[in-house]
Amino acid sequence: MAHPMLLLLLAFALALFAYSLVASAEIVEHSLHVQNLTISPLCKQQVITAANGSLPGPTIQVHEGDTLIVHVFNKSPYNLTIHWHGVFQLQSGWADGPEFVTQCPIVPGNNYTYRFTITGQEGTLWWHAHSNWLRATVHGALIIQPRKGHLYPFPKPVEEFPILLGEWWNANIMDIENQALGDGHGPNVSDAFTINGQPGDLYNCTSFGTYKLKVVRGKTYLLRIINVALYSELFFKIANHTMTVVAVDACYTNPMVTDVMVISPGQTIDVLLTADQPPASYYMAAHCYDSLGDAYDETTTTGIVTYENATPSSPLMPNLPAADDTSAAFKFYSSVTSLVNGPHWAPVPLKIDEKMFLTEGLGLVPCGANNTCGAPLGLQFAASMNNESFELPTKLSMLEASYYNLTSGIYTTDFPKYPPVVFDYTNTSNALNTALVMTSRSTKVTKLRYNSTVEIVFQNTALVGEQSHPMHLHGYNFYVLAQGFGNYDPATGPKMFNLVNPQIRNTVGVPVGGWTVIRFTANNPV
């Protein structure tokens, strides 16, 4: 039996440790005023919806363990919610933000306060509107520093910079959305890409300027890169420089040196950039990874990295991969691994309780009252998973309906865990096969047992073109066990699984004409 004094000292030490954790956490408070803003990045005045009068919106800085309170004032003409992309929302699912999923929208002229504690996460995340397509211009970085007194698991940089890669339209984004939905085809391609809201100086007309980053030779900087675009995966490169990837989606990675990266919408990548080149100016540049072929903006956005005391000169341009270079994209996506035993790391759960196989891609739905739809066969495009196209409710949020047991007419619990028909998913000869491509609009969920381990195969399809798709899981990180091309084979696929140090993400790109397997523990009930 332990000595009473030893037990007392142990209890005191535990209490002191718990107190130190609480004492190191703070309450961080911000306000977002969302309203119309007129800007002209491509020499054309355009009214956008923006937060706090800027594009991008303000960067929010917190430490792990802090409680974040954000007051959102909707002064725009549109309904609005804000999503905290990648935040676990432990016991605060109502603060996650998706319109009519966890909350009803903030109607014009009203306000709403989000409050949640950030636990077990550090790195780069972001916040954005989650109503219609407003996130095209309502977004900003959410940077989670280590808890006070804790260090990065890599050499401390001299300075940190958020790098937000976005899209720009010379039009009202709500008009673009309404036209696309009304005609049933894809949206008009963007007119430009942007770095921190600025298109760069390769466009014919740019009055908004070019983002500039000043560095000192021999110093190392942390770039927090975020893809805030609506649709476009992007290649990113800095002329004559390599970068060391140290984190993705606020999860630390084994250091990986690369001269080019690809990043899907919603993803974040933290890289160390050492200014080790001759003093000069160098372009950082991004353009689309277009896995579908000629379907996206073909322009290039640029920023400029300028060395202190450099002689003025034209910036050097990096040689970006071709827009359809799937091999370069796959090499980057599949090479990232987790930093085992790094902060907040946990081993892969090996016992699987629930398996799902989800086909994902575009499907078609009937044109309805409009007989002039612009999708193939005179129909409408619809995103599809297992031939179900999710439709938001409009009367009550799904979380509130679940909480008060008012689900009738809001959603059903019969979302299929497997596709209704097994077929050759990536065979292009099945394109527009009406026996397979038709999907249906529905509001369906599947229920998971608390603390169960779930494994999901995301299978890309070729029913309406082969295209890489990003998949985001709200409230969770997941292990990316393996990725590949063609149809997933349940016999050989598991032999490819990385169960030792797979990358951990909240958003993953499913390869064009391929598949991705993820695994997570359902330990975040709402």
Coordinates of C-alpha atoms in Angstrom, one line a residue:
M1 CA 0.0 0.0 0.0
A2 CA 1.3 3.4 -0.9
H3 CA 2.5 5.7 1.8
P4 CA -0.2 8.4 2.6
M5 CA 2.4 11.2 2.1
L6 CA 3.3 9.8 -1.3
L7 CA -0.4 9.7 -2.3
L8 CA -0.8 13.3 -1.1
L9 CA 2.2 14.5 -3.1
L10 CA 1.0 12.6 -6.2
A11 CA -2.5 14.2 -5.8
F12 CA -0.9 17.6 -5.4
A13 CA 1.3 17.1 -8.5
L14 CA -1.7 16.1 -10.6
A15 CA -3.7 19.1 -9.3
L16 CA -0.8 21.4 -10.1
F17 CA -0.5 20.0 -13.6
A18 CA -4.2 20.4 -14.2
Y19 CA -4.1 24.0 -12.9
S20 CA -1.1 24.8 -15.2
L21 CA -3.1 23.6 -18.2
V22 CA -6.1 25.7 -17.3
A23 CA -3.9 28.7 -16.4
S24 CA -2.2 28.6 -19.8
A25 CA -5.4 28.8 -21.7
E26 CA -7.2 32.1 -22.5
I27 CA -10.4 33.4 -23.8
V28 CA -9.8 35.0 -27.3
E29 CA -12.5 37.3 -28.6
H30 CA -13.1 38.6 -32.1
S31 CA -15.8 40.3 -34.1
L32 CA -16.5 39.7 -37.8
H33 CA -18.6 42.3 -39.6
V34 CA -19.7 40.8 -42.9
Q35 CA -21.0 43.3 -45.5
N36 CA -20.7 44.6 -49.0
L37 CA -17.2 45.7 -50.2
T38 CA -16.3 47.3 -53.6
I39 CA -12.9 46.4 -54.9
S40 CA -11.4 46.2 -58.4
P41 CA -8.5 43.6 -58.6
L42 CA -8.8 43.3 -62.4
C43 CA -9.6 46.9 -63.2
K44 CA -13.3 46.4 -62.9
Q45 CA -15.2 47.5 -59.9
Q46 CA -17.0 44.6 -58.2
V47 CA -19.2 44.4 -55.2
I48 CA -18.3 41.4 -53.0
T49 CA -19.3 40.1 -49.6
A50 CA -16.4 40.3 -47.2
A51 CA -15.5 40.3 -43.5
N52 CA -14.1 43.4 -41.8
G53 CA -13.6 45.2 -45.1
S54 CA -10.9 43.1 -46.5
L55 CA -10.1 40.2 -48.8
P56 CA -9.1 37.8 -47.3
G57 CA -10.7 38.5 -43.9
P58 CA -8.8 38.9 -40.7
T59 CA -6.4 36.2 -39.5
I60 CA -7.5 34.8 -36.1
Q61 CA -4.7 33.7 -33.8
V62 CA -5.2 31.4 -30.8
H63 CA -3.2 28.9 -28.7
E64 CA -4.1 25.2 -28.2
G65 CA -6.5 25.1 -25.2
D66 CA -7.9 28.6 -25.7
T67 CA -11.6 29.3 -25.9
L68 CA -12.5 31.3 -29.0
I69 CA -15.5 33.6 -29.0
V70 CA -16.4 35.2 -32.3
H71 CA -19.3 37.6 -32.7
V72 CA -20.6 37.6 -36.3
F73 CA -22.6 40.6 -37.5
N74 CA -24.4 39.9 -40.8
K75 CA -24.7 43.3 -42.5
S76 CA -24.8 41.7 -46.0
P77 CA -27.9 41.1 -48.1
Y78 CA -27.6 37.3 -47.8
N79 CA -28.1 34.6 -45.2
L80 CA -24.8 33.7 -43.6
T81 CA -23.1 31.2 -41.4
I82 CA -19.3 30.7 -40.5
H83 CA -17.6 27.3 -40.5
W84 CA -14.4 26.7 -38.5
H85 CA -12.8 24.4 -41.0
G86 CA -11.0 21.5 -39.3
V87 CA -11.9 22.4 -35.7
F88 CA -13.0 19.3 -33.8
Q89 CA -15.8 21.2 -31.9
L90 CA -15.7 18.8 -29.0
Q91 CA -19.0 19.2 -27.2
S92 CA -19.7 22.3 -29.3
G93 CA -21.1 20.8 -32.5
W94 CA -23.7 23.6 -32.7
A95 CA -20.7 26.0 -33.4
D96 CA -19.5 24.2 -36.4
G97 CA -21.4 26.4 -38.8
P98 CA -22.8 24.6 -41.9
E99 CA -26.1 26.2 -42.8
F100 CA -29.1 24.1 -41.9
V101 CA -26.8 21.3 -40.7
T102 CA -25.7 22.6 -37.3
Q103 CA -27.5 25.9 -37.3
C104 CA -30.1 28.0 -39.1
P105 CA -28.6 30.9 -41.0
I106 CA -27.9 34.4 -39.6
V107 CA -30.4 36.4 -41.6
P108 CA -29.4 39.9 -42.8
G109 CA -29.3 42.5 -40.0
N110 CA -28.8 39.9 -37.3
N111 CA -25.8 38.5 -35.4
Y112 CA -24.7 35.3 -33.8
T113 CA -21.9 34.4 -31.4
Y114 CA -19.8 31.3 -31.8
R115 CA -18.0 29.9 -28.8
F116 CA -15.8 26.8 -28.6
T117 CA -12.6 25.5 -27.1
I118 CA -9.7 24.3 -29.3
T119 CA -8.4 21.1 -27.8
G120 CA -5.7 18.8 -29.1
Q121 CA -5.0 20.8 -32.2
E122 CA -2.2 23.1 -33.4
G123 CA -1.2 24.4 -36.8
T124 CA -3.0 26.0 -39.7
L125 CA -6.8 25.9 -40.2
W126 CA -9.2 28.5 -41.6
W127 CA -12.6 29.9 -41.3
H128 CA -15.2 30.6 -44.1
A129 CA -18.8 31.2 -44.9
H130 CA -20.8 28.1 -45.2
S131 CA -23.9 29.5 -46.9
N132 CA -24.2 29.2 -50.6
W133 CA -21.0 30.1 -52.3
L134 CA -20.1 33.1 -50.1
R135 CA -16.9 31.4 -48.9
A136 CA -15.3 32.6 -52.2
T137 CA -14.8 36.0 -50.5
V138 CA -15.7 35.4 -46.9
H139 CA -12.8 33.6 -45.4
G140 CA -9.6 33.9 -43.4
A141 CA -6.8 32.0 -41.7
L142 CA -7.2 30.4 -38.2
I143 CA -3.8 29.8 -36.7
I144 CA -3.5 27.6 -33.6
Q145 CA -0.1 28.1 -31.9
P146 CA 1.2 25.5 -29.4
R147 CA 0.0 25.9 -25.9
K148 CA 2.1 28.5 -24.1
G149 CA 5.4 27.0 -22.9
H150 CA 5.3 24.4 -25.7
L151 CA 7.5 24.4 -28.8
Y152 CA 7.1 23.5 -32.5
P153 CA 8.6 20.0 -33.3
F154 CA 10.9 21.8 -35.8
P155 CA 13.3 24.7 -35.7
K156 CA 11.5 28.0 -34.8
P157 CA 11.2 30.2 -37.9
V158 CA 12.1 33.9 -37.7
E159 CA 8.6 34.9 -39.0
E160 CA 5.3 33.3 -40.1
F161 CA 3.1 34.3 -43.1
P162 CA -0.3 33.0 -44.1
I163 CA -0.6 32.4 -47.9
L164 CA -4.2 32.1 -49.0
L165 CA -4.7 30.8 -52.5
G166 CA -8.1 31.8 -53.9
E167 CA -10.2 32.4 -57.0
W168 CA -11.7 35.7 -58.4
W169 CA -14.7 36.3 -60.6
N170 CA -15.5 39.6 -62.3
A171 CA -19.1 39.0 -61.2
N172 CA -21.3 38.6 -58.2
I173 CA -20.6 35.1 -56.9
M174 CA -24.3 34.6 -55.9
D175 CA -25.2 35.4 -59.5
I176 CA -22.7 32.8 -60.7
E177 CA -24.2 30.3 -58.4
N178 CA -27.8 31.0 -59.3
Q179 CA -27.0 30.8 -63.0
A180 CA -25.2 27.5 -62.6
L181 CA -28.0 26.0 -60.5
G182 CA -30.7 27.4 -62.8
D183 CA -29.1 26.1 -66.0
G184 CA -28.0 22.8 -64.4
H185 CA -24.4 23.0 -65.6
G186 CA -21.1 23.8 -63.9
P187 CA -20.3 27.4 -62.9
N188 CA -18.4 29.8 -65.1
V189 CA -14.7 29.4 -64.6
S190 CA -13.0 32.1 -62.5
D191 CA -11.3 35.1 -64.1
A192 CA -8.2 34.9 -61.9
F193 CA -6.4 33.1 -59.1
T194 CA -5.2 35.1 -56.1
I195 CA -2.5 35.1 -53.5
N196 CA -3.8 36.8 -50.3
G197 CA -6.5 38.4 -52.4
Q198 CA -4.1 39.8 -55.1
P199 CA -4.0 38.3 -58.6
G200 CA -0.4 39.3 -59.3
D201 CA 1.2 41.0 -62.2
L202 CA 0.8 38.4 -65.0
Y203 CA -2.8 39.4 -65.7
N204 CA -3.6 41.9 -68.5
C205 CA -5.1 44.4 -66.0
T206 CA -4.5 44.3 -62.3
S207 CA -5.0 47.4 -60.1
F208 CA -5.0 45.4 -56.9
G209 CA -1.3 44.7 -56.9
T210 CA 0.9 41.7 -56.2
Y211 CA 1.5 40.1 -52.8
K212 CA 5.1 40.7 -51.7
L213 CA 7.1 38.8 -49.1
K214 CA 10.4 40.2 -47.9
V215 CA 13.1 37.8 -46.6
V216 CA 16.6 38.0 -45.3
R217 CA 19.2 35.7 -46.7
G218 CA 20.0 32.7 -44.4
K219 CA 16.8 33.0 -42.4
T220 CA 14.0 30.4 -42.3
Y221 CA 10.3 31.4 -42.5
L222 CA 7.1 29.4 -41.9
L223 CA 4.5 29.7 -44.7
R224 CA 1.0 28.7 -43.8
I225 CA -0.5 27.9 -47.2
I226 CA -4.3 27.5 -47.5
N227 CA -6.4 26.7 -50.5
V228 CA -9.5 28.9 -50.1
A229 CA -10.7 28.4 -53.7
L230 CA -14.2 27.1 -54.4
Y231 CA -13.2 24.4 -56.8
S232 CA -9.7 24.4 -58.0
E233 CA -6.8 22.2 -56.9
L234 CA -3.6 24.2 -57.2
F235 CA 0.0 23.6 -57.9
F236 CA 2.3 26.0 -56.0
K237 CA 6.0 26.7 -56.4
I238 CA 8.6 29.3 -55.6
A239 CA 11.3 29.9 -58.2
N240 CA 14.7 28.3 -57.4
H241 CA 13.6 27.4 -53.8
T242 CA 12.7 24.2 -52.1
M243 CA 10.2 24.0 -49.2
T244 CA 10.1 21.6 -46.3
V245 CA 6.6 20.4 -45.5
V246 CA 6.1 20.2 -41.7
A247 CA 2.3 20.0 -41.3
V248 CA -0.9 19.4 -43.2
D249 CA -4.4 20.3 -42.0
A250 CA -3.0 21.2 -38.5
C251 CA -1.3 17.8 -38.1
Y252 CA 2.5 17.5 -37.9
T253 CA 4.3 15.6 -40.6
N254 CA 7.7 14.0 -41.1
P255 CA 9.8 16.8 -42.8
M256 CA 9.5 16.4 -46.5
V257 CA 11.5 18.5 -48.9
T258 CA 9.9 19.4 -52.2
D259 CA 10.1 22.1 -54.8
V260 CA 6.4 21.9 -55.8
M261 CA 3.2 21.1 -54.0
V262 CA -0.4 20.5 -54.9
I263 CA -3.2 21.6 -52.5
S264 CA -7.0 20.8 -52.7
P265 CA -9.7 23.2 -51.7
G266 CA -10.0 23.2 -47.9
Q267 CA -6.5 21.9 -47.3
T268 CA -3.7 23.6 -45.5
I269 CA 0.1 22.9 -45.8
D270 CA 2.7 24.4 -43.5
V271 CA 6.2 24.7 -45.0
L272 CA 9.6 26.0 -43.9
L273 CA 11.2 28.3 -46.5
T274 CA 14.9 29.0 -46.1
A275 CA 16.1 32.1 -48.0
D276 CA 19.2 30.4 -49.3
Q277 CA 19.5 31.8 -52.8
P278 CA 21.4 34.8 -54.2
P279 CA 19.7 38.1 -53.2
A280 CA 17.1 38.8 -55.9
S281 CA 13.4 38.6 -56.5
Y282 CA 11.6 35.3 -57.1
Y283 CA 8.0 34.6 -58.1
M284 CA 5.9 32.4 -56.0
A285 CA 3.2 31.1 -58.4
A286 CA 0.1 28.9 -58.5
H287 CA -2.1 27.6 -61.2
C288 CA -4.8 25.0 -61.5
Y289 CA -4.3 21.2 -61.4
D290 CA -7.0 20.4 -63.9
S291 CA -7.7 16.7 -63.7
L292 CA -10.7 17.0 -65.9
G293 CA -9.0 18.8 -68.8
D294 CA -9.7 22.4 -69.9
A295 CA -12.5 22.8 -67.4
Y296 CA -11.0 25.4 -65.1
D297 CA -9.2 28.7 -65.1
E298 CA -6.0 28.4 -67.1
T299 CA -4.3 31.5 -65.6
T300 CA -1.5 31.8 -63.1
T301 CA -1.3 34.0 -60.0
T302 CA 1.9 35.3 -58.6
G303 CA 3.4 36.8 -55.5
I304 CA 7.0 38.0 -55.2
V305 CA 9.7 36.8 -52.7
T306 CA 12.2 39.6 -52.4
Y307 CA 15.5 39.4 -50.6
E308 CA 16.7 42.3 -48.4
N309 CA 19.3 44.4 -50.2
A310 CA 18.6 42.7 -53.5
T311 CA 19.4 44.7 -56.6
P312 CA 16.1 45.6 -58.4
S313 CA 15.4 43.1 -61.1
S314 CA 12.6 41.2 -62.8
P315 CA 11.5 38.2 -60.6
L316 CA 12.5 34.8 -61.8
M317 CA 9.5 32.6 -62.7
P318 CA 9.2 28.9 -61.5
N319 CA 8.5 26.1 -63.9
L320 CA 5.1 24.8 -62.7
P321 CA 3.9 21.3 -63.6
A322 CA 1.5 21.1 -66.6
A323 CA -2.1 21.6 -65.5
D324 CA -3.0 18.0 -66.2
D325 CA 0.1 16.5 -64.5
T326 CA -1.7 13.9 -62.4
S327 CA 1.6 12.0 -61.7
A328 CA 3.1 15.1 -60.1
A329 CA -0.1 15.7 -58.0
F330 CA -0.3 12.0 -56.9
K331 CA 3.4 11.9 -56.0
F332 CA 2.9 14.8 -53.6
Y333 CA -0.4 13.7 -52.2
S334 CA 0.8 10.2 -51.5
S335 CA 4.2 11.0 -50.1
V336 CA 3.2 12.8 -46.9
T337 CA 3.6 10.9 -43.6
S338 CA 2.8 11.7 -40.0
L339 CA 5.3 12.7 -37.3
V340 CA 5.0 9.7 -35.0
N341 CA 5.0 10.7 -31.4
G342 CA 4.7 14.4 -32.4
P343 CA 2.2 16.7 -30.5
H344 CA -1.3 15.2 -30.5
W345 CA -0.3 12.2 -32.6
A346 CA -2.2 8.9 -31.9
P347 CA -1.6 5.5 -33.5
V348 CA -3.9 4.1 -36.1
P349 CA -6.8 2.1 -34.6
L350 CA -6.5 -1.5 -35.9
K351 CA -9.9 -2.9 -35.0
I352 CA -12.5 -1.9 -37.5
D353 CA -16.2 -1.7 -36.4
E354 CA -17.8 -0.2 -39.4
K355 CA -17.0 -0.2 -43.1
M356 CA -18.4 2.0 -45.9
F357 CA -17.8 2.1 -49.6
L358 CA -18.8 5.4 -51.2
T359 CA -18.8 6.1 -54.9
E360 CA -18.3 9.9 -55.4
G361 CA -18.4 12.2 -58.4
L362 CA -21.0 13.9 -60.6
G363 CA -24.3 12.4 -61.5
L364 CA -27.4 13.7 -63.3
V365 CA -30.9 14.6 -62.1
P366 CA -34.1 15.5 -64.1
C367 CA -34.3 19.0 -65.3
G368 CA -37.6 19.7 -63.6
A369 CA -39.6 22.7 -64.7
N370 CA -36.7 24.1 -66.6
N371 CA -36.5 22.3 -70.0
T372 CA -33.3 24.0 -71.1
C373 CA -30.8 22.5 -68.7
G374 CA -27.2 22.7 -69.8
A375 CA -25.8 19.4 -68.6
P376 CA -25.5 16.4 -70.9
L377 CA -28.7 14.7 -72.1
G378 CA -30.6 17.9 -71.3
L379 CA -30.4 17.1 -67.6
Q380 CA -28.8 18.8 -64.5
F381 CA -25.5 18.0 -62.8
A382 CA -25.7 16.9 -59.2
A383 CA -22.9 15.8 -56.8
S384 CA -23.5 12.2 -56.0
M385 CA -22.4 9.7 -53.4
N386 CA -23.8 6.2 -53.8
N387 CA -26.4 7.7 -56.1
E388 CA -27.6 10.1 -53.5
S389 CA -27.3 13.8 -53.9
F390 CA -27.4 15.6 -50.6
E391 CA -30.0 18.4 -50.3
L392 CA -30.1 20.8 -47.4
P393 CA -33.3 21.1 -45.3
T394 CA -34.8 24.6 -45.2
K395 CA -37.1 24.5 -42.1
L396 CA -34.8 23.4 -39.3
S397 CA -31.2 22.6 -38.8
M398 CA -30.4 18.9 -38.7
L399 CA -28.7 19.2 -35.3
E400 CA -31.7 20.9 -33.8
A401 CA -34.0 18.3 -35.3
S402 CA -31.9 15.5 -33.9
Y403 CA -31.7 17.2 -30.4
Y404 CA -35.4 17.7 -30.1
N405 CA -36.4 14.4 -32.0
L406 CA -38.1 16.4 -34.8
T407 CA -36.4 14.6 -37.6
S408 CA -39.6 13.8 -39.6
G409 CA -39.5 15.8 -42.8
I410 CA -36.0 17.0 -42.1
Y411 CA -33.8 14.0 -42.7
T412 CA -33.9 10.2 -42.7
T413 CA -31.3 7.7 -41.4
D414 CA -31.1 5.4 -44.5
F415 CA -28.0 6.8 -46.3
P416 CA -26.6 3.7 -48.1
K417 CA -23.2 2.5 -46.9
Y418 CA -22.6 0.8 -50.2
P419 CA -23.5 1.7 -53.8
P420 CA -26.8 0.4 -55.0
V421 CA -25.1 -1.2 -58.1
V422 CA -21.6 -2.7 -58.4
F423 CA -20.1 -1.8 -61.7
D424 CA -16.8 -0.9 -63.4
Y425 CA -16.6 2.5 -61.6
T426 CA -13.7 4.0 -63.6
N427 CA -14.4 2.6 -67.0
T428 CA -15.0 5.6 -69.3
S429 CA -17.3 3.5 -71.5
N430 CA -19.9 3.9 -68.8
A431 CA -19.9 7.6 -69.2
L432 CA -23.5 9.0 -69.2
N433 CA -24.9 5.5 -68.9
T434 CA -28.4 6.4 -67.7
A435 CA -28.7 3.1 -65.9
L436 CA -25.9 4.2 -63.6
V437 CA -25.5 8.0 -63.8
M438 CA -28.9 9.1 -62.5
T439 CA -28.9 10.2 -58.9
S440 CA -31.6 11.5 -56.6
R441 CA -31.8 14.5 -54.3
S442 CA -32.2 13.5 -50.7
T443 CA -31.4 14.4 -47.1
K444 CA -30.1 11.2 -45.6
V445 CA -27.6 10.4 -42.9
T446 CA -26.0 7.2 -41.5
K447 CA -25.7 6.7 -37.7
L448 CA -22.5 5.5 -36.1
R449 CA -22.0 3.9 -32.7
Y450 CA -20.0 6.1 -30.3
N451 CA -16.3 5.3 -30.2
S452 CA -16.5 2.9 -33.1
T453 CA -13.7 2.8 -35.7
V454 CA -14.9 3.5 -39.2
E455 CA -13.2 2.8 -42.5
I456 CA -14.3 4.4 -45.7
V457 CA -13.3 3.7 -49.2
F458 CA -13.9 6.8 -51.4
Q459 CA -14.2 5.5 -55.0
N460 CA -14.1 8.1 -57.9
T461 CA -16.3 7.4 -60.9
A462 CA -16.1 8.1 -64.6
L463 CA -19.8 8.6 -65.2
V464 CA -19.6 12.3 -65.9
G465 CA -15.9 12.7 -66.6
E466 CA -13.0 11.6 -64.4
Q467 CA -12.0 14.2 -61.9
S468 CA -10.1 14.5 -58.6
H469 CA -12.5 15.5 -55.7
P470 CA -11.7 16.8 -52.2
M471 CA -13.5 15.2 -49.4
H472 CA -13.8 16.9 -46.0
L473 CA -15.0 15.4 -42.7
H474 CA -16.4 17.9 -40.2
G475 CA -15.4 17.5 -36.6
Y476 CA -12.7 14.9 -37.2
N477 CA -9.2 14.2 -38.4
F478 CA -8.7 10.9 -40.3
Y479 CA -5.9 8.6 -41.3
V480 CA -5.3 8.4 -45.0
L481 CA -4.3 4.7 -45.3
A482 CA -3.8 4.4 -49.0
Q483 CA -4.6 6.0 -52.4
G484 CA -4.5 4.5 -55.9
F485 CA -5.9 4.5 -59.4
G486 CA -8.7 2.4 -61.0
N487 CA -11.2 0.5 -59.0
Y488 CA -10.4 -0.3 -55.3
D489 CA -9.7 -4.0 -54.8
P490 CA -10.6 -5.2 -51.3
A491 CA -8.2 -8.1 -51.7
T492 CA -5.1 -6.2 -52.7
G493 CA -5.9 -2.7 -51.3
P494 CA -5.2 -3.5 -47.6
K495 CA -1.7 -4.7 -48.5
M496 CA -1.0 -1.1 -49.5
F497 CA -2.2 0.4 -46.2
N498 CA 0.2 2.5 -44.1
L499 CA -0.7 1.6 -40.6
V500 CA 2.5 3.0 -39.0
N501 CA 2.7 6.7 -40.0
P502 CA -0.1 7.6 -42.4
Q503 CA -0.8 11.3 -43.1
I504 CA -3.6 12.7 -40.9
R505 CA -6.0 15.2 -42.5
N506 CA -9.4 16.6 -42.4
T507 CA -9.6 17.0 -46.2
V508 CA -8.3 14.6 -48.8
G509 CA -8.2 14.6 -52.6
V510 CA -9.5 11.4 -54.1
P511 CA -7.3 10.8 -57.2
V512 CA -8.8 11.2 -60.6
G513 CA -10.2 7.8 -61.7
G514 CA -9.0 6.3 -58.4
W515 CA -9.7 5.8 -54.7
T516 CA -8.7 6.7 -51.2
V517 CA -9.1 4.8 -48.0
I518 CA -9.5 6.6 -44.7
R519 CA -10.0 5.5 -41.1
F520 CA -11.2 7.4 -38.0
T521 CA -12.8 6.9 -34.6
A522 CA -16.3 8.2 -34.2
N523 CA -15.6 9.8 -30.8
N524 CA -17.2 13.3 -31.3
P525 CA -21.0 13.0 -30.8
V526 CA -23.3 15.9 -31.4

